[in-house]
PDB file of C-alpha atoms in Angstrom:
ATOM      1  CA  ASP K 249      -2.291   6.935 -19.629  1.00  0.00           C
ATOM      2  CA  THR K 250      -4.308   9.997 -20.679  1.00  0.00           C
ATOM      3  CA  LEU K 251      -5.113  12.919 -19.460  1.00  0.00           C
ATOM      4  CA  LYS K 252      -8.753  11.625 -18.746  1.00  0.00           C
ATOM      5  CA  SER K 253      -6.824   9.938 -15.514  1.00  0.00           C
ATOM      6  CA  LEU K 254      -6.131  13.133 -13.550  1.00  0.00           C
ATOM      7  CA  GLY K 255      -6.776  13.176  -9.709  1.00  0.00           C
ATOM      8  CA  PRO K 256      -7.042  13.535  -7.447  1.00  0.00           C
ATOM      9  CA  GLY K 257     -10.406  11.744  -6.043  1.00  0.00           C
ATOM     10  CA  PRO K 258     -12.931  13.046  -3.839  1.00  0.00           C
ATOM     11  CA  VAL K 259     -11.709  14.654  -0.629  1.00  0.00           C
ATOM     12  CA  HIS K 260      -8.385  14.550  -2.042  1.00  0.00           C
ATOM     13  CA  THR K 261      -7.839  10.944  -2.659  1.00  0.00           C
ATOM     14  CA  VAL K 262      -5.167   9.096  -4.410  1.00  0.00           C
ATOM     15  CA  LYS K 263      -7.028   9.149  -8.208  1.00  0.00           C
ATOM     16  CA  PRO K 264      -5.340   7.273  -9.797  1.00  0.00           C
ATOM     17  CA  GLU K 265      -4.398   4.629  -7.871  1.00  0.00           C
ATOM     18  CA  ILE K 266      -2.037   2.962 -10.252  1.00  0.00           C
ATOM     19  CA  THR K 267      -1.416   3.675 -13.774  1.00  0.00           C
ATOM     20  CA  HIS K 268      -0.714   1.651 -16.708  1.00  0.00           C
ATOM     21  CA  TRP K 269       0.243   1.617 -20.533  1.00  0.00           C
ATOM     22  CA  GLY K 270      -2.956   3.524 -22.395  1.00  0.00           C
ATOM     23  CA  GLY K 271      -1.521   4.943 -25.038  1.00  0.00           C
ATOM     24  CA  ASN K 272       0.816   8.012 -25.635  1.00  0.00           C
ATOM     25  CA  ILE K 273      -0.834  11.366 -26.947  1.00  0.00           C
ATOM     26  CA  HIS K 274       0.460  13.434 -29.943  1.00  0.00           C
ATOM     27  CA  HIS K 275       0.083  17.196 -29.861  1.00  0.00           C
ATOM     28  CA  PRO K 276      -2.969  18.555 -29.449  1.00  0.00           C
ATOM     29  CA  PHE K 277      -4.849  16.174 -28.035  1.00  0.00           C
ATOM     30  CA  GLN K 278      -4.248  13.247 -31.110  1.00  0.00           C
ATOM     31  CA  SER K 279      -3.451  10.057 -31.560  1.00  0.00           C
ATOM     32  CA  GLY K 280      -0.753   8.670 -33.633  1.00  0.00           C
ATOM     33  CA  VAL K 281       2.253   5.978 -33.791  1.00  0.00           C
ATOM     34  CA  CYS K 282       2.991   6.556 -30.144  1.00  0.00           C
ATOM     35  CA  SER K 283      -0.340   5.578 -29.213  1.00  0.00           C
ATOM     36  CA  THR K 284      -1.604   1.786 -28.650  1.00  0.00           C
ATOM     37  CA  THR K 285      -2.148   0.111 -31.987  1.00  0.00           C
ATOM     38  CA  VAL K 286      -5.655  -1.729 -31.152  1.00  0.00           C
ATOM     39  CA  LEU K 287      -8.008  -3.680 -33.577  1.00  0.00           C
ATOM     40  CA  THR K 288     -11.120  -2.028 -34.604  1.00  0.00           C
ATOM     41  CA  PRO K 289     -14.857  -3.595 -34.677  1.00  0.00           C
ATOM     42  CA  GLN K 290     -14.285  -3.429 -38.199  1.00  0.00           C
ATOM     43  CA  GLY K 291     -11.422  -5.911 -38.504  1.00  0.00           C
ATOM     44  CA  TYR K 292      -8.569  -3.025 -39.008  1.00  0.00           C
ATOM     45  CA  THR K 293      -5.651  -1.460 -36.806  1.00  0.00           C
ATOM     46  CA  SER K 294      -5.894   1.763 -35.402  1.00  0.00           C
ATOM     47  CA  GLN K 295      -3.628   4.150 -33.149  1.00  0.00           C
ATOM     48  CA  LEU K 296      -5.633   4.862 -30.151  1.00  0.00           C
ATOM     49  CA  SER K 297      -5.235   6.194 -26.689  1.00  0.00           C
ATOM     50  CA  GLY K 298      -7.041   6.373 -23.827  1.00  0.00           C
ATOM     51  CA  THR K 299      -8.130   4.329 -19.845  1.00  0.00           C
ATOM     52  CA  SER K 300     -10.100   2.114 -21.581  1.00  0.00           C
ATOM     53  CA  PHE K 301      -6.788   0.197 -23.179  1.00  0.00           C
ATOM     54  CA  SER K 302      -5.406   0.595 -19.576  1.00  0.00           C
ATOM     55  CA  ALA K 303      -8.007  -1.256 -17.714  1.00  0.00           C
ATOM     56  CA  PRO K 304      -7.940  -4.349 -19.153  1.00  0.00           C
ATOM     57  CA  ILE K 305      -4.173  -4.567 -18.149  1.00  0.00           C
ATOM     58  CA  ALA K 306      -4.512  -3.977 -14.761  1.00  0.00           C
ATOM     59  CA  SER K 307      -7.828  -5.993 -14.539  1.00  0.00           C
ATOM     60  CA  ALA K 308      -5.855  -9.009 -15.585  1.00  0.00           C
ATOM     61  CA  LEU K 309      -3.077  -7.992 -12.909  1.00  0.00           C
ATOM     62  CA  CYS K 310      -6.072  -8.497 -10.492  1.00  0.00           C
ATOM     63  CA  ALA K 311      -6.986 -11.432 -11.647  1.00  0.00           C
ATOM     64  CA  HIS K 312      -3.399 -13.402 -11.340  1.00  0.00           C
ATOM     65  CA  THR K 313      -2.944 -11.962  -8.004  1.00  0.00           C
ATOM     66  CA  TRP K 314      -6.457 -13.423  -7.020  1.00  0.00           C
ATOM     67  CA  GLN K 315      -5.172 -16.875  -8.219  1.00  0.00           C
ATOM     68  CA  ALA K 316      -1.768 -16.841  -6.787  1.00  0.00           C
ATOM     69  CA  LEU K 317      -3.383 -15.997  -3.122  1.00  0.00           C
ATOM     70  CA  SER K 318      -6.322 -18.283  -3.356  1.00  0.00           C
ATOM     71  CA  GLY K 319      -6.567 -22.126  -2.186  1.00  0.00           C
ATOM     72  CA  HIS K 320      -5.658 -20.793   1.623  1.00  0.00           C
ATOM     73  CA  ARG K 321      -6.981 -22.576   4.742  1.00  0.00           C
ATOM     74  CA  GLU K 322      -6.630 -19.593   6.594  1.00  0.00           C
ATOM     75  CA  PHE K 323      -7.757 -17.017   4.535  1.00  0.00           C
ATOM     76  CA  ASN K 324      -9.596 -16.421   1.152  1.00  0.00           C
ATOM     77  CA  PRO K 325      -8.562 -13.377  -1.455  1.00  0.00           C
ATOM     78  CA  SER K 326     -10.655 -10.298  -0.967  1.00  0.00           C
ATOM     79  CA  PRO K 327     -10.599  -7.073  -3.348  1.00  0.00           C
ATOM     80  CA  ALA K 328      -9.412  -5.217  -0.698  1.00  0.00           C
ATOM     81  CA  MET K 329      -6.228  -7.786  -0.282  1.00  0.00           C
ATOM     82  CA  VAL K 330      -5.670  -7.634  -3.560  1.00  0.00           C
ATOM     83  CA  LYS K 331      -5.865  -3.992  -4.140  1.00  0.00           C
ATOM     84  CA  ALA K 332      -3.224  -3.460  -1.833  1.00  0.00           C
ATOM     85  CA  ALA K 333      -1.386  -5.912  -2.834  1.00  0.00           C
ATOM     86  CA  MET K 334      -1.501  -4.343  -6.647  1.00  0.00           C
ATOM     87  CA  ILE K 335      -0.693  -0.799  -5.063  1.00  0.00           C
ATOM     88  CA  HIS K 336       1.848  -2.359  -3.267  1.00  0.00           C
ATOM     89  CA  ALA K 337       4.042  -3.573  -6.159  1.00  0.00           C
ATOM     90  CA  ALA K 338       3.880  -0.316  -7.416  1.00  0.00           C
ATOM     91  CA  GLN K 339       4.979   1.297  -4.810  1.00  0.00           C
ATOM     92  CA  LEU K 340       7.915  -1.271  -4.659  1.00  0.00           C
ATOM     93  CA  GLU K 341       8.572  -0.394  -8.618  1.00  0.00           C
ATOM     94  CA  ASN K 342       8.743   2.993  -8.434  1.00  0.00           C
ATOM     95  CA  ARG K 343      10.237   5.926  -6.562  1.00  0.00           C
ATOM     96  CA  GLU K 344       8.240   8.422  -4.083  1.00  0.00           C
ATOM     97  CA  TYR K 345       5.991  10.833  -6.445  1.00  0.00           C
ATOM     98  CA  SER K 346       5.573  14.016  -5.509  1.00  0.00           C
ATOM     99  CA  PRO K 347       1.815  15.434  -4.347  1.00  0.00           C
ATOM    100  CA  LEU K 348       1.541  17.005  -7.850  1.00  0.00           C
ATOM    101  CA  GLU K 349       3.080  13.634  -9.927  1.00  0.00           C
ATOM    102  CA  ARG K 350       0.243  11.516  -7.935  1.00  0.00           C
ATOM    103  CA  ARG K 351      -2.215  13.435  -9.666  1.00  0.00           C
ATOM    104  CA  TYR K 352      -1.606  11.759 -12.356  1.00  0.00           C
ATOM    105  CA  TYR K 353       0.723   8.450 -11.708  1.00  0.00           C
ATOM    106  CA  GLY K 354      -0.819   7.872  -8.519  1.00  0.00           C
ATOM    107  CA  VAL K 355       2.035   5.266  -7.033  1.00  0.00           C
ATOM    108  CA  GLY K 356       2.879   4.115 -10.505  1.00  0.00           C
ATOM    109  CA  LEU K 357       3.007   1.430 -12.795  1.00  0.00           C
ATOM    110  CA  PRO K 358       2.960  -1.948 -11.018  1.00  0.00           C
ATOM    111  CA  GLN K 359       5.520  -4.151 -13.621  1.00  0.00           C
ATOM    112  CA  ASP K 360       4.749  -7.414 -11.756  1.00  0.00           C
ATOM    113  CA  VAL K 361       2.667  -7.896  -8.744  1.00  0.00           C
ATOM    114  CA  MET K 362       4.513 -11.272  -8.204  1.00  0.00           C
ATOM    115  CA  SER K 363       7.112  -8.655  -6.579  1.00  0.00           C
ATOM    116  CA  THR K 364       4.918  -8.067  -3.752  1.00  0.00           C
ATOM    117  CA  LEU K 365       4.144 -12.112  -3.281  1.00  0.00           C
ATOM    118  CA  TYR K 366       7.357 -12.812  -3.626  1.00  0.00           C
ATOM    119  CA  ASP K 367      10.581 -10.970  -1.994  1.00  0.00           C
ATOM    120  CA  ARG K 368      14.049 -10.226  -3.698  1.00  0.00           C
ATOM    121  CA  SER K 369      16.524 -10.853  -1.177  1.00  0.00           C
ATOM    122  CA  ASP K 370      17.445  -7.773  -0.383  1.00  0.00           C
ATOM    123  CA  SER K 371      13.689  -7.080   1.272  1.00  0.00           C
ATOM    124  CA  PHE K 372      11.617  -8.286   3.439  1.00  0.00           C
ATOM    125  CA  THR K 373       7.781  -7.930   3.150  1.00  0.00           C
ATOM    126  CA  LEU K 374       5.082  -8.600   5.705  1.00  0.00           C
ATOM    127  CA  LEU K 375       0.806  -9.166   4.967  1.00  0.00           C
ATOM    128  CA  PHE K 376      -1.085  -8.601   8.258  1.00  0.00           C
ATOM    129  CA  GLU K 377      -5.003  -9.020   8.361  1.00  0.00           C
ATOM    130  CA  ALA K 378      -6.347  -6.824  11.110  1.00  0.00           C
ATOM    131  CA  ASP K 379      -9.911  -6.927  12.214  1.00  0.00           C
ATOM    132  CA  LEU K 380     -10.603  -3.148  14.036  1.00  0.00           C
ATOM    133  CA  ILE K 381     -13.646  -2.046  15.715  1.00  0.00           C
ATOM    134  CA  PRO K 382     -13.472   1.738  16.921  1.00  0.00           C
ATOM    135  CA  GLY K 383     -13.264   1.820  20.688  1.00  0.00           C
ATOM    136  CA  LYS K 384     -11.595  -0.862  21.068  1.00  0.00           C
ATOM    137  CA  MET K 385      -8.113  -1.638  21.875  1.00  0.00           C
ATOM    138  CA  ARG K 386      -5.735  -0.721  19.377  1.00  0.00           C
ATOM    139  CA  TRP K 387      -4.340  -3.762  16.974  1.00  0.00           C
ATOM    140  CA  ARG K 388      -0.648  -3.775  17.113  1.00  0.00           C
ATOM    141  CA  LYS K 389       2.232  -6.117  16.465  1.00  0.00           C
ATOM    142  CA  THR K 390       5.440  -5.763  18.529  1.00  0.00           C
ATOM    143  CA  PRO K 391       7.830  -7.228  18.801  1.00  0.00           C
ATOM    144  CA  TYR K 392       8.461  -6.513  15.429  1.00  0.00           C
ATOM    145  CA  PRO K 393      10.644  -8.530  13.266  1.00  0.00           C
ATOM    146  CA  ILE K 394      13.565  -6.784  12.130  1.00  0.00           C
ATOM    147  CA  PRO K 395      16.412  -7.955   9.415  1.00  0.00           C
ATOM    148  CA  ALA K 396      19.471  -8.298  11.828  1.00  0.00           C
ATOM    149  CA  SER K 397      21.469  -6.505   8.464  1.00  0.00           C
ATOM    150  CA  LEU K 398      19.461  -3.930   8.722  1.00  0.00           C
ATOM    151  CA  ARG K 399      20.365  -3.432  12.121  1.00  0.00           C
ATOM    152  CA  SER K 400      23.522  -1.209  12.906  1.00  0.00           C
ATOM    153  CA  ASN K 401      24.788   0.186  16.066  1.00  0.00           C
ATOM    154  CA  GLY K 402      20.998   0.408  17.730  1.00  0.00           C
ATOM    155  CA  LYS K 403      19.557   1.699  15.019  1.00  0.00           C
ATOM    156  CA  LEU K 404      17.215   0.843  12.070  1.00  0.00           C
ATOM    157  CA  ARG K 405      18.529   1.922   7.866  1.00  0.00           C
ATOM    158  CA  GLY K 406      16.746   1.248   5.317  1.00  0.00           C
ATOM    159  CA  GLU K 407      13.268   1.868   3.589  1.00  0.00           C
ATOM    160  CA  VAL K 408      10.213   1.596   4.806  1.00  0.00           C
ATOM    161  CA  ILE K 409       7.293   0.746   2.504  1.00  0.00           C
ATOM    162  CA  ILE K 410       3.644   0.765   3.788  1.00  0.00           C
ATOM    163  CA  THR K 411       0.351  -0.110   1.606  1.00  0.00           C
ATOM    164  CA  ALA K 412      -2.691  -0.434   3.548  1.00  0.00           C
ATOM    165  CA  ALA K 413      -6.138  -1.377   1.932  1.00  0.00           C
ATOM    166  CA  TYR K 414      -9.682  -1.681   4.406  1.00  0.00           C
ATOM    167  CA  GLN K 415     -13.913  -1.525   3.297  1.00  0.00           C
ATOM    168  CA  PRO K 416     -14.709   1.486   5.586  1.00  0.00           C
ATOM    169  CA  VAL K 417     -18.371   2.145   6.662  1.00  0.00           C
ATOM    170  CA  LEU K 418     -19.685   4.205   3.773  1.00  0.00           C
ATOM    171  CA  ASP K 419     -23.128   6.134   3.522  1.00  0.00           C
ATOM    172  CA  ALA K 420     -24.128   8.237   0.264  1.00  0.00           C
ATOM    173  CA  ASN K 421     -26.441  10.128   2.507  1.00  0.00           C
ATOM    174  CA  TRP K 422     -23.062  12.560   3.858  1.00  0.00           C
ATOM    175  CA  GLY K 423     -21.729  13.955   0.732  1.00  0.00           C
ATOM    176  CA  ALA K 424     -18.031  13.841   0.121  1.00  0.00           C
ATOM    177  CA  GLU K 425     -17.733  12.294   3.492  1.00  0.00           C
ATOM    178  CA  TYR K 426     -19.280   9.188   2.668  1.00  0.00           C
ATOM    179  CA  VAL K 427     -16.477   7.820   4.247  1.00  0.00           C
ATOM    180  CA  ARG K 428     -17.329   7.219   7.403  1.00  0.00           C
ATOM    181  CA  THR K 429     -14.499   5.651   8.477  1.00  0.00           C
ATOM    182  CA  ASN K 430     -10.747   6.318   8.800  1.00  0.00           C
ATOM    183  CA  LEU K 431      -7.795   4.001   9.552  1.00  0.00           C
ATOM    184  CA  GLU K 432      -4.649   5.318  11.217  1.00  0.00           C
ATOM    185  CA  LEU K 433      -1.643   3.673  10.793  1.00  0.00           C
ATOM    186  CA  SER K 434       1.683   3.855  12.953  1.00  0.00           C
ATOM    187  CA  PHE K 435       5.294   2.055  12.395  1.00  0.00           C
ATOM    188  CA  GLY K 436       7.877   3.264  15.352  1.00  0.00           C
ATOM    189  CA  VAL K 437       9.264   2.423  18.397  1.00  0.00           C
ATOM    190  CA  LEU K 438       7.647   0.917  21.159  1.00  0.00           C
ATOM    191  CA  ASN K 439       7.795   2.268  24.415  1.00  0.00           C
ATOM    192  CA  THR K 440       7.936  -0.206  26.601  1.00  0.00           C
ATOM    193  CA  ALA K 441       7.491   1.414  30.344  1.00  0.00           C
ATOM    194  CA  LYS K 442       4.514   4.058  28.905  1.00  0.00           C
ATOM    195  CA  ASN K 443       3.635   1.392  26.542  1.00  0.00           C
ATOM    196  CA  THR K 444       3.226   3.910  23.611  1.00  0.00           C
ATOM    197  CA  ILE K 445       4.489   3.996  20.103  1.00  0.00           C
ATOM    198  CA  GLN K 446       6.734   7.061  19.031  1.00  0.00           C
ATOM    199  CA  GLY K 447       5.746   6.976  14.926  1.00  0.00           C
ATOM    200  CA  LYS K 448       8.332   6.784  12.606  1.00  0.00           C
ATOM    201  CA  VAL K 449       6.796   6.104   9.366  1.00  0.00           C
ATOM    202  CA  PRO K 450       3.995   8.044   9.095  1.00  0.00           C
ATOM    203  CA  LEU K 451       6.451  10.519  11.205  1.00  0.00           C
ATOM    204  CA  GLU K 452       4.708  11.443  14.409  1.00  0.00           C
ATOM    205  CA  MET K 453       4.230  14.920  15.583  1.00  0.00           C
ATOM    206  CA  GLU K 454       6.201  16.405  18.600  1.00  0.00           C
ATOM    207  CA  PRO K 455       4.006  17.490  21.665  1.00  0.00           C
ATOM    208  CA  GLY K 456       2.318  21.335  20.979  1.00  0.00           C
ATOM    209  CA  GLN K 457       2.507  20.567  16.934  1.00  0.00           C
ATOM    210  CA  HIS K 458      -1.038  20.380  15.467  1.00  0.00           C
ATOM    211  CA  SER K 459      -2.214  19.745  11.915  1.00  0.00           C
ATOM    212  CA  PHE K 460      -5.615  21.316  10.647  1.00  0.00           C
ATOM    213  CA  GLU K 461      -8.047  19.016   9.140  1.00  0.00           C
ATOM    214  CA  LYS K 462      -7.571  20.374   5.783  1.00  0.00           C
ATOM    215  CA  GLN K 463      -4.124  19.330   5.811  1.00  0.00           C
ATOM    216  CA  LEU K 464      -4.667  15.609   7.254  1.00  0.00           C
ATOM    217  CA  ILE K 465      -7.023  15.195   4.384  1.00  0.00           C
ATOM    218  CA  GLU K 466      -4.444  17.017   1.468  1.00  0.00           C
ATOM    219  CA  ASN K 467      -1.624  15.446   1.886  1.00  0.00           C
ATOM    220  CA  GLY K 468      -1.966  12.873   5.509  1.00  0.00           C
ATOM    221  CA  GLY K 469      -4.202  10.858   3.299  1.00  0.00           C
ATOM    222  CA  LYS K 470      -6.972  11.425   6.323  1.00  0.00           C
ATOM    223  CA  TRP K 471     -10.496   9.361   4.772  1.00  0.00           C
ATOM    224  CA  SER K 472      -8.998   7.780   2.185  1.00  0.00           C
ATOM    225  CA  THR K 473      -9.471   4.059   2.002  1.00  0.00           C
ATOM    226  CA  VAL K 474      -5.620   2.985   0.951  1.00  0.00           C
ATOM    227  CA  LYS K 475      -3.392   4.331   2.925  1.00  0.00           C
ATOM    228  CA  LEU K 476       0.419   4.897   1.455  1.00  0.00           C
ATOM    229  CA  HIS K 477       3.605   5.376   4.013  1.00  0.00           C
ATOM    230  CA  ARG K 478       7.027   5.063   3.369  1.00  0.00           C
ATOM    231  CA  LYS K 479      10.029   6.462   4.770  1.00  0.00           C
ATOM    232  CA  THR K 480      14.303   6.223   4.097  1.00  0.00           C
ATOM    233  CA  PHE K 481      16.966   6.084   6.679  1.00  0.00           C
ATOM    234  CA  PRO K 482      20.233   5.915   5.146  1.00  0.00           C
ATOM    235  CA  ASP K 483      21.878   7.218   8.279  1.00  0.00           C
ATOM    236  CA  GLY K 484      19.286   4.916  10.769  1.00  0.00           C
ATOM    237  CA  VAL K 485      16.603   5.894  13.223  1.00  0.00           C
ATOM    238  CA  ALA K 486      17.229   4.576  16.671  1.00  0.00           C
ATOM    239  CA  GLY K 487      14.966   2.159  18.370  1.00  0.00           C
ATOM    240  CA  ASP K 488      15.139  -1.483  20.198  1.00  0.00           C
ATOM    241  CA  VAL K 489      11.718  -2.569  20.093  1.00  0.00           C
ATOM    242  CA  TRP K 490       9.869  -2.185  16.902  1.00  0.00           C
ATOM    243  CA  ALA K 491       5.712  -2.164  16.816  1.00  0.00           C
ATOM    244  CA  LEU K 492       3.046  -1.774  13.963  1.00  0.00           C
ATOM    245  CA  GLN K 493       0.004  -0.326  14.670  1.00  0.00           C
ATOM    246  CA  ALA K 494      -3.654   0.080  13.501  1.00  0.00           C
ATOM    247  CA  LYS K 495      -6.733   1.724  14.678  1.00  0.00           C
ATOM    248  CA  LEU K 496      -9.795   2.703  13.126  1.00  0.00           C
ATOM    249  CA  GLN K 497     -11.455   6.084  13.614  1.00  0.00           C
ATOM    250  CA  VAL K 498     -15.135   7.451  13.064  1.00  0.00           C
ATOM    251  CA  ARG K 499     -17.038  10.556  11.945  1.00  0.00           C
ATOM    252  CA  ALA K 500     -18.481  12.427  14.688  1.00  0.00           C
ATOM    253  CA  ALA K 501     -22.143  11.785  14.199  1.00  0.00           C
ATOM    254  CA  GLN K 502     -21.554   8.111  13.124  1.00  0.00           C
ATOM    255  CA  ASP K 503     -22.622   5.240  14.855  1.00  0.00           C
ATOM    256  CA  LYS K 504     -19.629   3.229  15.529  1.00  0.00           C
ATOM    257  CA  PRO K 505     -19.943  -0.141  13.688  1.00  0.00           C
ATOM    258  CA  ASP K 506     -20.648  -3.715  15.673  1.00  0.00           C
ATOM    259  CA  PHE K 507     -18.345  -5.482  13.096  1.00  0.00           C
ATOM    260  CA  PRO K 508     -15.009  -5.621  12.992  1.00  0.00           C
ATOM    261  CA  VAL K 509     -13.377  -3.462   9.736  1.00  0.00           C
ATOM    262  CA  LYS K 510     -10.390  -5.494   7.734  1.00  0.00           C
ATOM    263  CA  ALA K 511      -7.717  -4.320   7.201  1.00  0.00           C
ATOM    264  CA  TYR K 512      -4.499  -5.441   4.598  1.00  0.00           C
ATOM    265  CA  ILE K 513      -1.503  -4.126   5.932  1.00  0.00           C
ATOM    266  CA  PHE K 514       1.811  -4.688   3.971  1.00  0.00           C
ATOM    267  CA  VAL K 515       4.870  -3.568   5.142  1.00  0.00           C
ATOM    268  CA  THR K 516       8.199  -3.941   3.046  1.00  0.00           C
ATOM    269  CA  LEU K 517      11.738  -3.458   4.780  1.00  0.00           C
ATOM    270  CA  ARG K 518      14.181  -2.921   2.085  1.00  0.00           C
ATOM    271  CA  SER K 519      18.232  -2.475   2.310  1.00  0.00           C
ATOM    272  CA  VAL K 520      19.369   0.789   0.903  1.00  0.00           C
ATOM    273  CA  ASP K 521      22.593  -0.194  -0.330  1.00  0.00           C
ATOM    274  CA  GLY K 522      21.053  -3.940  -1.715  1.00  0.00           C
ATOM    275  CA  ASP K 523      22.324  -5.968   0.699  1.00  0.00           C
ATOM    276  CA  THR K 524      21.063  -9.726  -0.280  1.00  0.00           C
ATOM    277  CA  SER K 525      21.082 -10.950   3.324  1.00  0.00           C
ATOM    278  CA  VAL K 526      17.603  -8.911   4.437  1.00  0.00           C
ATOM    279  CA  HIS K 527      15.290 -11.513   3.113  1.00  0.00           C
ATOM    280  CA  ALA K 528      16.624 -14.787   5.112  1.00  0.00           C
ATOM    281  CA  ASP K 529      17.361 -12.537   7.754  1.00  0.00           C
ATOM    282  CA  GLY K 530      13.594 -11.296   7.991  1.00  0.00           C
ATOM    283  CA  LEU K 531      12.889 -15.056   7.934  1.00  0.00           C
ATOM    284  CA  ASN K 532      14.876 -15.687  11.107  1.00  0.00           C
ATOM    285  CA  ALA K 533      13.569 -12.895  12.751  1.00  0.00           C
ATOM    286  CA  LEU K 534      10.060 -13.481  12.247  1.00  0.00           C
ATOM    287  CA  ARG K 535      10.349 -16.960  13.434  1.00  0.00           C
ATOM    288  CA  ALA K 536      11.890 -15.829  16.647  1.00  0.00           C
ATOM    289  CA  THR K 537       8.605 -13.815  17.426  1.00  0.00           C
ATOM    290  CA  GLN K 538       6.586 -17.101  17.516  1.00  0.00           C
ATOM    291  CA  TRP K 539       3.691 -15.386  15.315  1.00  0.00           C
ATOM    292  CA  VAL K 540       1.378 -17.694  13.677  1.00  0.00           C
ATOM    293  CA  GLN K 541       2.274 -17.211  10.191  1.00  0.00           C
ATOM    294  CA  GLN K 542       1.337 -18.784   6.889  1.00  0.00           C
ATOM    295  CA  SER K 543       3.590 -18.190   3.053  1.00  0.00           C
ATOM    296  CA  LEU K 544       1.521 -15.678   0.941  1.00  0.00           C
ATOM    297  CA  PRO K 545       0.913 -17.469  -1.899  1.00  0.00           C
ATOM    298  CA  VAL K 546      -0.360 -20.632  -2.698  1.00  0.00           C
ATOM    299  CA  ARG K 547      -0.222 -21.009  -6.931  1.00  0.00           C
ATOM    300  CA  VAL K 548       3.495 -19.821  -8.558  1.00  0.00           C
ATOM    301  CA  PRO K 549       2.547 -19.125 -12.231  1.00  0.00           C
ATOM    302  CA  VAL K 550       5.000 -21.066 -14.613  1.00  0.00           C
ATOM    303  CA  GLN K 551       5.371 -19.810 -18.496  1.00  0.00           C
ATOM    304  CA  ALA K 552       5.736 -22.630 -20.913  1.00  0.00           C
ATOM    305  CA  SER K 553       7.884 -21.748 -24.405  1.00  0.00           C
TER     306      SER K 553
END
């Protein structure tokens, strides 16, 4: 895309969140043969570049995702759900970018949002809809279904990719602190004796360690309306009972909302060596939990030629 999309957004939020083709720029900041060919209002073609050309493509992907999710008896698609699906698709298609690269690319280009809704054989994806109220018990799903093919000698060996989006409480009167609620996520090992989670994605700090608020905002995504976490464990990480946990935090001097805030959390477990039994093993592990569940997409896009 063009340099106009350079981030970050307010209080170091990831902007752009995703990218798409908007045309290349020639030196010095001129359009040319590598830019996007467009039809002008005068009826002739021209080479231009800009976010105005990438936005319609991303909007079309959103519309297709919304349609694929429509028709469920248990839930209806929402902007936050579709947003999470779009961003998660980009996470699945691209490597993890550095903080500097994210200012230009976000999490990358979502080649096909259907990759989020239809797993590959080497990955296992679940979407959770969580109702969160500050001050109430933390939302938790455990024991988390881990595919048998990703377990080795008591360890989880694979890649964990998490994307979450939610509709926070907003108040423009607070300026840059207009986001008044924060979603905290943790995917890790459950200590059944203490009923606590040792976070692995994101990695929980050791006792005695501290992070300043500035670091949490700039590098940890605190107060961001989209949460992005991923970690690869090529040598495995020990853990018997795994869990996914979420809670809602409010800023100081902010009244706690008396209504639940919905969060949509995508979690993908993926093989690091292309093991094609991961998806089937994940479904078997999911059935063993006896959780209430349903397949995500209702409509399957079919192309006729």
